[in-house]
PDB file of C-alpha atoms in Angstrom:
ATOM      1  CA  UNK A 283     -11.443 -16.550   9.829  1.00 88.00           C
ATOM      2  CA  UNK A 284     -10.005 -15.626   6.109  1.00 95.00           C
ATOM      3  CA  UNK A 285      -7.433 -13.583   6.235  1.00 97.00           C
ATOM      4  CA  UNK A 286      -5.924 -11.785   2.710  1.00 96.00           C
ATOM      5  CA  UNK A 287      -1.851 -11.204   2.992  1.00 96.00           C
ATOM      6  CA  UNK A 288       0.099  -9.065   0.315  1.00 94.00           C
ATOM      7  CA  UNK A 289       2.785  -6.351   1.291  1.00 91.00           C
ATOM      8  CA  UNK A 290       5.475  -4.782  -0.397  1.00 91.00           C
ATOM      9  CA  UNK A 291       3.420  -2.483  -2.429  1.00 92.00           C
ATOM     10  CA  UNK A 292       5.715   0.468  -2.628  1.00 92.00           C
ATOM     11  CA  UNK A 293       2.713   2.976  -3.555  1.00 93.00           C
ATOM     12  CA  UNK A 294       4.505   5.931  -5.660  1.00 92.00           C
ATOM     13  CA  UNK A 295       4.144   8.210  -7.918  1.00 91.00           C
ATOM     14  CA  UNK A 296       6.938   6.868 -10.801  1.00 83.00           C
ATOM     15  CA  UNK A 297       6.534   9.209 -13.424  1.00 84.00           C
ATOM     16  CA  UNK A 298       9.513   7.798 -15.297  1.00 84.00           C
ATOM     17  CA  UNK A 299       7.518   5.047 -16.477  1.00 80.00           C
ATOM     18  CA  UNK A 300       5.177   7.539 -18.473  1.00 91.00           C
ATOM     19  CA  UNK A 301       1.950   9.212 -17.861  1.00 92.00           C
ATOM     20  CA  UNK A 302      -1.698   8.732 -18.603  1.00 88.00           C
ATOM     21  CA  UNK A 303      -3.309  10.874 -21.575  1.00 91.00           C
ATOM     22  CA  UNK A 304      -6.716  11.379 -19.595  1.00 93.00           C
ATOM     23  CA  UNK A 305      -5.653  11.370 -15.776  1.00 90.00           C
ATOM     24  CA  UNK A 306      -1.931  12.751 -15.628  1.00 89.00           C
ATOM     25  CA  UNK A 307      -1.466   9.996 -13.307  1.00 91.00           C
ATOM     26  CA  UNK A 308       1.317   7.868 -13.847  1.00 93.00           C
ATOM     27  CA  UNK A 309       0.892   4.132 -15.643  1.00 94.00           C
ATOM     28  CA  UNK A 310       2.340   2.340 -12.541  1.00 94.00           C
ATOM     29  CA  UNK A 311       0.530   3.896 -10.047  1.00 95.00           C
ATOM     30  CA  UNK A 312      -2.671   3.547 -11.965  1.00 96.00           C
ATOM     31  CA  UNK A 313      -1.436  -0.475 -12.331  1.00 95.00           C
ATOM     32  CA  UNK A 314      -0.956  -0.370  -8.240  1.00 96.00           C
ATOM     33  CA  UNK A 315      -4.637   1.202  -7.796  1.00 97.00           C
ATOM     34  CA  UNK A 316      -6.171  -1.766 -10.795  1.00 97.00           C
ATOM     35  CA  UNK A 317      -3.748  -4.218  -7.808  1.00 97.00           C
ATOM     36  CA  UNK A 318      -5.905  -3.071  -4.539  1.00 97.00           C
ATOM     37  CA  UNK A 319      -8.724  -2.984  -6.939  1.00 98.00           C
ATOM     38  CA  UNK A 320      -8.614  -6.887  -7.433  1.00 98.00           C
ATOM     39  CA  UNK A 321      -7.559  -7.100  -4.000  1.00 97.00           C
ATOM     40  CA  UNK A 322     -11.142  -5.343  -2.853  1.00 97.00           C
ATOM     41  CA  UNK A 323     -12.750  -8.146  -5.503  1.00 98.00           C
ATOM     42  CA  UNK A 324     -11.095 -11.057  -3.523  1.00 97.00           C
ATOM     43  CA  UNK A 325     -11.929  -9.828  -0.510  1.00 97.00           C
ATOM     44  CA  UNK A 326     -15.819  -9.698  -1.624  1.00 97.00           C
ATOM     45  CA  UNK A 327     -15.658 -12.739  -3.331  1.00 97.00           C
ATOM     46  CA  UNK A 328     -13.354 -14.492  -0.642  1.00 97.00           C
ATOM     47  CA  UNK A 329     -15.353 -13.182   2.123  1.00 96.00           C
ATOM     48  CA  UNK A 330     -12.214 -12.367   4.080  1.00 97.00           C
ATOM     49  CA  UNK A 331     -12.300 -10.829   7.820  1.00 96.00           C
ATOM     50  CA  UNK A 332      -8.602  -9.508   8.241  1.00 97.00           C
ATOM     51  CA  UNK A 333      -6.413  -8.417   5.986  1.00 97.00           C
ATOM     52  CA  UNK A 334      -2.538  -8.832   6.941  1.00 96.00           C
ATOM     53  CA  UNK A 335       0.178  -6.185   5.183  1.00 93.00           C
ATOM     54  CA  UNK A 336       3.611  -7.016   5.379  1.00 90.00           C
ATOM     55  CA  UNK A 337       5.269  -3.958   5.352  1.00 83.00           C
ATOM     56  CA  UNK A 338       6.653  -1.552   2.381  1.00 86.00           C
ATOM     57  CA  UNK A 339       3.332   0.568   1.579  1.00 89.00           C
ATOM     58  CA  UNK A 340       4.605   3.527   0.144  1.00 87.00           C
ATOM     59  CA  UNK A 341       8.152   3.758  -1.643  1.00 85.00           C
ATOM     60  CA  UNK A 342       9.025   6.811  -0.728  1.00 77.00           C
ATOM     61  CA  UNK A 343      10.210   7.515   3.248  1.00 72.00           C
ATOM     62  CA  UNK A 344       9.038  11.456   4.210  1.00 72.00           C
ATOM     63  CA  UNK A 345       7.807  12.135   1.123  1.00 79.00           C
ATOM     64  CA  UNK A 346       4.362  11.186  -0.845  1.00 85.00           C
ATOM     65  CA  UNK A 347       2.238  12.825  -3.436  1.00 91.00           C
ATOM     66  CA  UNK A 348      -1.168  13.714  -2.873  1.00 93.00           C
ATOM     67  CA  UNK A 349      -2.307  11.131  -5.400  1.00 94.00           C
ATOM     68  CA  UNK A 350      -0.241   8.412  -4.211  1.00 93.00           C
ATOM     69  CA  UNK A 351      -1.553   9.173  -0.558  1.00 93.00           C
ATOM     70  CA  UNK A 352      -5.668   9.559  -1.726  1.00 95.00           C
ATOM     71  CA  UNK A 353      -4.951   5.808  -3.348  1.00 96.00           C
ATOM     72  CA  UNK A 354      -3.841   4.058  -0.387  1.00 94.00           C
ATOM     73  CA  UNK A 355      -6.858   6.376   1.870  1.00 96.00           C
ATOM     74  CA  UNK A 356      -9.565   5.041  -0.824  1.00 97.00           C
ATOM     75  CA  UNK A 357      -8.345   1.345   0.119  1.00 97.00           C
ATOM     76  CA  UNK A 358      -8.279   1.612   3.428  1.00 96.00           C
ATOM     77  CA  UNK A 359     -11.393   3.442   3.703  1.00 97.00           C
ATOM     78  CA  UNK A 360     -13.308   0.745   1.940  1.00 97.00           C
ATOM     79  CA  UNK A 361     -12.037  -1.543   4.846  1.00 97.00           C
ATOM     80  CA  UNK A 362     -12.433   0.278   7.623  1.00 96.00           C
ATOM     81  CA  UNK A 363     -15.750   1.120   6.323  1.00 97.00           C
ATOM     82  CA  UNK A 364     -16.543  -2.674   5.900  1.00 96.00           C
ATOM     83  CA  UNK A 365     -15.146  -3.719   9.523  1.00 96.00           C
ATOM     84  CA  UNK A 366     -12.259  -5.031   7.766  1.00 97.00           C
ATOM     85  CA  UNK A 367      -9.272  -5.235  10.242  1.00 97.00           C
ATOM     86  CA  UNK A 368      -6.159  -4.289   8.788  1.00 95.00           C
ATOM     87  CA  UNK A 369      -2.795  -5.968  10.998  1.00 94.00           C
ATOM     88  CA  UNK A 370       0.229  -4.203   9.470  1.00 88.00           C
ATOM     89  CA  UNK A 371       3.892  -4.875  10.001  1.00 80.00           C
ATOM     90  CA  UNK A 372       6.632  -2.285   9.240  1.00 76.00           C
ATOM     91  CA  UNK A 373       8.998  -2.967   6.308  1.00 68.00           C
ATOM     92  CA  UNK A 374      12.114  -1.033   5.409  1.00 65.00           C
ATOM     93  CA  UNK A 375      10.108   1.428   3.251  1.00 62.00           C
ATOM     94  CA  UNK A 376       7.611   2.120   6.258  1.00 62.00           C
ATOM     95  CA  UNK A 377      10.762   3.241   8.610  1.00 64.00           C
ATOM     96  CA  UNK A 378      11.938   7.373   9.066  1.00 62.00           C
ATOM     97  CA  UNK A 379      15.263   6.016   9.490  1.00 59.00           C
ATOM     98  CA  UNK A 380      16.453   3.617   7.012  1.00 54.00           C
ATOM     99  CA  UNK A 381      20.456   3.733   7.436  1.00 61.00           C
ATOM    100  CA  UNK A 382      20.468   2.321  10.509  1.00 58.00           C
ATOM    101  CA  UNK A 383      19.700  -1.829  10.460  1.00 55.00           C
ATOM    102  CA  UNK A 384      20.037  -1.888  14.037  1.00 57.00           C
ATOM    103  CA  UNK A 385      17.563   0.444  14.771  1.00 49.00           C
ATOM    104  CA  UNK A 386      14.983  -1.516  11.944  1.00 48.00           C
ATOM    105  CA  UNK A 387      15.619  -4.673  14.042  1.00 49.00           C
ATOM    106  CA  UNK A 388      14.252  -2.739  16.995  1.00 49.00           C
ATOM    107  CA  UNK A 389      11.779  -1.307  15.992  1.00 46.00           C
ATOM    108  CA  UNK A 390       9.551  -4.208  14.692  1.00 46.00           C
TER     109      UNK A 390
END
């Protein structure tokens, strides 16, 4: 079994690093989407079964765009519709409640 880690991904939509003329998406998240893009290629090329995330998908905690949402759903749509098990663990950025370190230590 191959299995594909990365994590730490922090999916947002950071308009302060300037937008794109033809989508009005911002530069970095187009730069995370070209990232999950080569990670799709590995997995072809790879032939990987299981991919593992490490926690931190989206940057943001209550709060994501619609874009930034439909780019992670286009990812893991292409694995789930390839029978591509997905094991996650949660990260920081993946709690509701961040203030609290007790309650992260808990809740992994």
């Amino acid at each position: 079994m191959k299995l594909l880690v990365f994590s730490d991904l922090h999916l947002h939509d950071w308009k302060q690093f300037g937008l794109d003329q033809k989508t009005g998406l911002s530069k970095r998240l187009i730069d995370q989407q070209s990232i999950l893009n080569q990670i799709v290629t590995l997995i072809q090329v790879r032939n990987v079964s299981g991919v593992i995330f490490p926690g931190d998908l989206f940057h943001n905690v209550g709060s994501v765009a619609t874009e930034v949402l439909n780019t992670a759903y286009t990812f893991f749509r292409y694995l789930e519709k390839n029978n591509i098990p997905v094991y996650f663990v949660k990260g920081n950025h993946d709690l509701v409640n961040r203030k609290s370190p007790k309650w992260f230590h808990y809740s992994g």
